[in-house]
PDB file of C-alpha atoms in Angstrom:
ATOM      1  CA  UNK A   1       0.000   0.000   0.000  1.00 59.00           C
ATOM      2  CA  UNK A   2       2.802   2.123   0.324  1.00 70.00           C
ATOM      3  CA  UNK A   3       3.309   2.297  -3.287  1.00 68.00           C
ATOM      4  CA  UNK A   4       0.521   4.004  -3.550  1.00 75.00           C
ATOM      5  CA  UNK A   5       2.009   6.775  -2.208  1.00 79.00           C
ATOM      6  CA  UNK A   6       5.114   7.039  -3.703  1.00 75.00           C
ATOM      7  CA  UNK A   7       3.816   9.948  -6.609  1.00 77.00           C
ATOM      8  CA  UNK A   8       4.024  12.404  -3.131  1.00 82.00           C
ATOM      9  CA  UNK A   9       7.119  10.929  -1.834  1.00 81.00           C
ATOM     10  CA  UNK A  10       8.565  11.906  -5.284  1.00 78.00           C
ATOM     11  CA  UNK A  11       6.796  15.374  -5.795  1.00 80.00           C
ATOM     12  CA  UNK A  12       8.212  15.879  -1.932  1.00 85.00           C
ATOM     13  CA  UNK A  13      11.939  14.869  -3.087  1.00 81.00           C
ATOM     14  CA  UNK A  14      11.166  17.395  -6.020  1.00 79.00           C
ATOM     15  CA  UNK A  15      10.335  20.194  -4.002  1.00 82.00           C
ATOM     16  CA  UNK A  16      13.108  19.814  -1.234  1.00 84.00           C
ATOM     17  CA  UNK A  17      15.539  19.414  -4.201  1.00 79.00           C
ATOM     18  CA  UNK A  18      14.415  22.448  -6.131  1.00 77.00           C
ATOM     19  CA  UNK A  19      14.513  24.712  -2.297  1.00 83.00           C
ATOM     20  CA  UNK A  20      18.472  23.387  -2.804  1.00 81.00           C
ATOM     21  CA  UNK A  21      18.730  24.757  -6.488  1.00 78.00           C
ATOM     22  CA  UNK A  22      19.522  21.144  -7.940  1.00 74.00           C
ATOM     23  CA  UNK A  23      16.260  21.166  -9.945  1.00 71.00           C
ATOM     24  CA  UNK A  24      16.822  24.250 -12.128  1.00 74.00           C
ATOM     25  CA  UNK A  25      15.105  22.735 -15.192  1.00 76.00           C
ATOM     26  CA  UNK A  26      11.993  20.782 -15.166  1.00 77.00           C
ATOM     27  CA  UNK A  27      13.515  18.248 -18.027  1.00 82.00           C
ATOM     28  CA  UNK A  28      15.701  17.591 -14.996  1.00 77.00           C
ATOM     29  CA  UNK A  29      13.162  16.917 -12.546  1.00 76.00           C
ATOM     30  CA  UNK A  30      11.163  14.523 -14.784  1.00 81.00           C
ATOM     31  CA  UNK A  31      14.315  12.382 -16.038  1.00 84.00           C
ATOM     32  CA  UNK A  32      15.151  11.678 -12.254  1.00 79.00           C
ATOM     33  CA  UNK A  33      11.863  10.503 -11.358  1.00 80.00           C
ATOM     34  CA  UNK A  34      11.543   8.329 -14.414  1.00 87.00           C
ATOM     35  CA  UNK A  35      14.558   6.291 -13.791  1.00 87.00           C
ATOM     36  CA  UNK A  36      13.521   6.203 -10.488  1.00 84.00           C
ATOM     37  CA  UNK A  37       9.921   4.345 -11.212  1.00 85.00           C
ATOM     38  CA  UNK A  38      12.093   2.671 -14.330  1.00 90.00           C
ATOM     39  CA  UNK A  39      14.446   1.271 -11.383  1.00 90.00           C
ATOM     40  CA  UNK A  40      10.978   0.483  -9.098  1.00 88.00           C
ATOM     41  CA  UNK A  41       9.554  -0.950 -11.769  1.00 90.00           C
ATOM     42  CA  UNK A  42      12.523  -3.499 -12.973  1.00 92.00           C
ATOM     43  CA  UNK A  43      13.248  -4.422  -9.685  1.00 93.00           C
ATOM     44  CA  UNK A  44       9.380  -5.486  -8.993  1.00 92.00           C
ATOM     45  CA  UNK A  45       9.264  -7.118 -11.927  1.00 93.00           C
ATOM     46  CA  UNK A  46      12.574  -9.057 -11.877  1.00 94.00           C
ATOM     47  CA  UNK A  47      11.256 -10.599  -8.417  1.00 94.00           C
ATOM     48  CA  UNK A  48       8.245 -11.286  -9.516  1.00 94.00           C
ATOM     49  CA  UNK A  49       9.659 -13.133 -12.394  1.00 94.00           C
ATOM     50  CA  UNK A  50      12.561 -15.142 -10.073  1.00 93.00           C
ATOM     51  CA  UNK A  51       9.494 -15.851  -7.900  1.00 93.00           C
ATOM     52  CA  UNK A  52       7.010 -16.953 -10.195  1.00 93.00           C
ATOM     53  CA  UNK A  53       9.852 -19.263 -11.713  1.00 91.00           C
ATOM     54  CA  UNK A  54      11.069 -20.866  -8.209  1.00 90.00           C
ATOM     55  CA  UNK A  55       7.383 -21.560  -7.230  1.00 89.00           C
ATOM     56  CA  UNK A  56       6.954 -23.466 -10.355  1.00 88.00           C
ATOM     57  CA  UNK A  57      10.268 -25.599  -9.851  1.00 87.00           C
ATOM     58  CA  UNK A  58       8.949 -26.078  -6.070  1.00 86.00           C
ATOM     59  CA  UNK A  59       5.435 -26.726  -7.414  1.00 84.00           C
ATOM     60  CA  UNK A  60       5.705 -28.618 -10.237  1.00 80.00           C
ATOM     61  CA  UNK A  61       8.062 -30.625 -12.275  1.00 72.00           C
ATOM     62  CA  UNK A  62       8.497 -28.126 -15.309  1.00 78.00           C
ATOM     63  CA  UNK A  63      11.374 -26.766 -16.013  1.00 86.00           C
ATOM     64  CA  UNK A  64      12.557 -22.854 -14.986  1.00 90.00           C
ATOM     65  CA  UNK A  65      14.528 -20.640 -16.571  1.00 90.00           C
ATOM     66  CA  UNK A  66      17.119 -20.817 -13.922  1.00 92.00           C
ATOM     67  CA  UNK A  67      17.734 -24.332 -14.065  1.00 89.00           C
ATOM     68  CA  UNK A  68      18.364 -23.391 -18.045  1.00 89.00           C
ATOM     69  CA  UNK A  69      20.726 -21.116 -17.018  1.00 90.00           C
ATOM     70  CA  UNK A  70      21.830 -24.182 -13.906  1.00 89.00           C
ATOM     71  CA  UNK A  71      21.404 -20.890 -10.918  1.00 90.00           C
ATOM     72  CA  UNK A  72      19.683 -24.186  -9.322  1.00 89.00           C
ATOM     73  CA  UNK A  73      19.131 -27.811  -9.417  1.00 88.00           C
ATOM     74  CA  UNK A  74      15.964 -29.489  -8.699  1.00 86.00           C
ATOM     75  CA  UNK A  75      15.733 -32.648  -6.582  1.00 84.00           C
ATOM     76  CA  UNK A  76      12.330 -34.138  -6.592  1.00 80.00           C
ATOM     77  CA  UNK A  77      10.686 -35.295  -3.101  1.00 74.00           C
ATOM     78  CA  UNK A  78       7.279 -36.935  -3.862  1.00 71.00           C
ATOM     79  CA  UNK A  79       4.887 -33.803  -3.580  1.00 72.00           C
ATOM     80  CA  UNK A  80       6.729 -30.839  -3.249  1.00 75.00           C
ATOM     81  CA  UNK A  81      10.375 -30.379  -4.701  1.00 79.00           C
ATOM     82  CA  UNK A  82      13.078 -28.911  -3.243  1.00 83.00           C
ATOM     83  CA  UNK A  83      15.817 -26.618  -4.805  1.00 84.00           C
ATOM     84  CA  UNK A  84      19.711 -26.791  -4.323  1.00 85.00           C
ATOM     85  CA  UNK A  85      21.060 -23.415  -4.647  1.00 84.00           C
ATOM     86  CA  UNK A  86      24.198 -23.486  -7.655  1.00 88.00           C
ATOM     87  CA  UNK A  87      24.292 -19.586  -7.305  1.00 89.00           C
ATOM     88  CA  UNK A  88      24.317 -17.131  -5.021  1.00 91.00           C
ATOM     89  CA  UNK A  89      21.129 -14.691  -4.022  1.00 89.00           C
ATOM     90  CA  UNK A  90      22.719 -12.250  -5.231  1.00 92.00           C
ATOM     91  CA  UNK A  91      23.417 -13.740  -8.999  1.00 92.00           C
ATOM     92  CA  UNK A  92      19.835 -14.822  -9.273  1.00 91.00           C
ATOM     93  CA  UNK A  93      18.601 -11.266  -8.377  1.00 93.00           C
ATOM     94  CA  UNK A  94      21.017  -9.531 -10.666  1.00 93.00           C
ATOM     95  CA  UNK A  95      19.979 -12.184 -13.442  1.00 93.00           C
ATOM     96  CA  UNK A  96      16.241 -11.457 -12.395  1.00 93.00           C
ATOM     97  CA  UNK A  97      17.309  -7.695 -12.845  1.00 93.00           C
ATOM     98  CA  UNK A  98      18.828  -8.212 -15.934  1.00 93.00           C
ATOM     99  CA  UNK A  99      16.337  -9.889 -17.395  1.00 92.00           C
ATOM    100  CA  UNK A 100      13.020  -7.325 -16.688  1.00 92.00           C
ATOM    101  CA  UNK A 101      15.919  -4.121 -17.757  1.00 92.00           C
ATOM    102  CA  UNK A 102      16.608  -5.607 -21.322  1.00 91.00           C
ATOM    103  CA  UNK A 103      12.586  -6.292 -21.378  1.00 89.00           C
ATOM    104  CA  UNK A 104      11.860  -3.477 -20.470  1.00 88.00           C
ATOM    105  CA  UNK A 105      14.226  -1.300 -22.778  1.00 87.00           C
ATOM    106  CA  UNK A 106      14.751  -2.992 -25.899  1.00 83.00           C
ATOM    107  CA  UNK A 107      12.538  -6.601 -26.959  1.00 78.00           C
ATOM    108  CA  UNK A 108      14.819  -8.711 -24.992  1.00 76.00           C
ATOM    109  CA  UNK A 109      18.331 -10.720 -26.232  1.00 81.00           C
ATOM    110  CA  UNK A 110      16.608 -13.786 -25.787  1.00 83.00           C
ATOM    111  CA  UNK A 111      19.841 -15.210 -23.406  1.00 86.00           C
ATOM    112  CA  UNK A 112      16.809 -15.237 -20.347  1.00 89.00           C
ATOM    113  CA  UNK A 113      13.748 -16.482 -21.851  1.00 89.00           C
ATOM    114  CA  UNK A 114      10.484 -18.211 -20.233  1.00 89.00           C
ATOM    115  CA  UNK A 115      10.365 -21.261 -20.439  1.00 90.00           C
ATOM    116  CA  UNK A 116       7.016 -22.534 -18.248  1.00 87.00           C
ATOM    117  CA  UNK A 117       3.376 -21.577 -18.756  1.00 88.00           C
ATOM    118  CA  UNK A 118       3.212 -19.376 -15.919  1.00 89.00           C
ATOM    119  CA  UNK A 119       6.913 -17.600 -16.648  1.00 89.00           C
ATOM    120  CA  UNK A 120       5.500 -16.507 -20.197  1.00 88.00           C
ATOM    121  CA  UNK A 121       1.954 -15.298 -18.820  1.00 90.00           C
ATOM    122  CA  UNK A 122       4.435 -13.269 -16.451  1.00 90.00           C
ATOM    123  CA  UNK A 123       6.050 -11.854 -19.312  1.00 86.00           C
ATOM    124  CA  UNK A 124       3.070 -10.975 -20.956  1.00 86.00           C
ATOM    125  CA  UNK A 125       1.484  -9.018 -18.578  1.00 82.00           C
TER     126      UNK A 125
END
């Protein structure tokens, strides 16, 4: 719910910044807050996509776009799975990042592509 307020966190930032004499220009003062919500938004949607990919691995026996890219092994255990980390948190969320950036800004390289149902209705929305 916070989110929801984060239009007057940025028009506050704006106006504490211009009282300084950063914001001279209003080009200026837009460009900052887009890549902020540009950072926001590829950082929501990177997790989102890591998520939605671990929950099918843990889920389901399909196969994830980081076991493509072996960031984890899956050992099945009856109902559930369970996942043996090959990478470091940190590797997964920068590949995560990676991926929903080059998404977002060009149509992808295809190096980080979706490979289960629920991945690709990820990337579609």
């Amino acid at each position: 719910l916070r989110l929801l307020l984060l239009p007057e966190y940025l028009n506050e930032i704006s106006k504490s910044l211009d009282k300084r004499g950063l914001l001279k220009n209003n080009g200026i003062d837009r460009a900052w807050k887009l890549f902020l919500m540009m950072a926001l938004a590829g950082h929501w949607c990177g997790c989102i996509f890591y998520f939605v990919a671990r929950t099918e691995a843990v889920m389901h026996k399909n196969t994830t776009w980081p076991q493509e890219l072996g960031l984890y092994e899956v050992e099945l255990d009856g109902e559930k799975n369970t996942l043996k980390n090959l990478a470091q948190v940190r590797e997964l969320y920068v590949q995560s990042l990676y991926w929903a950036y080059i998404t977002m800004i060009t149509t992808g390289f295809g190096d980080i592509v979706p490979i289960s149902i629920p991945e690709t209705l990820w990337c579609i929305v």
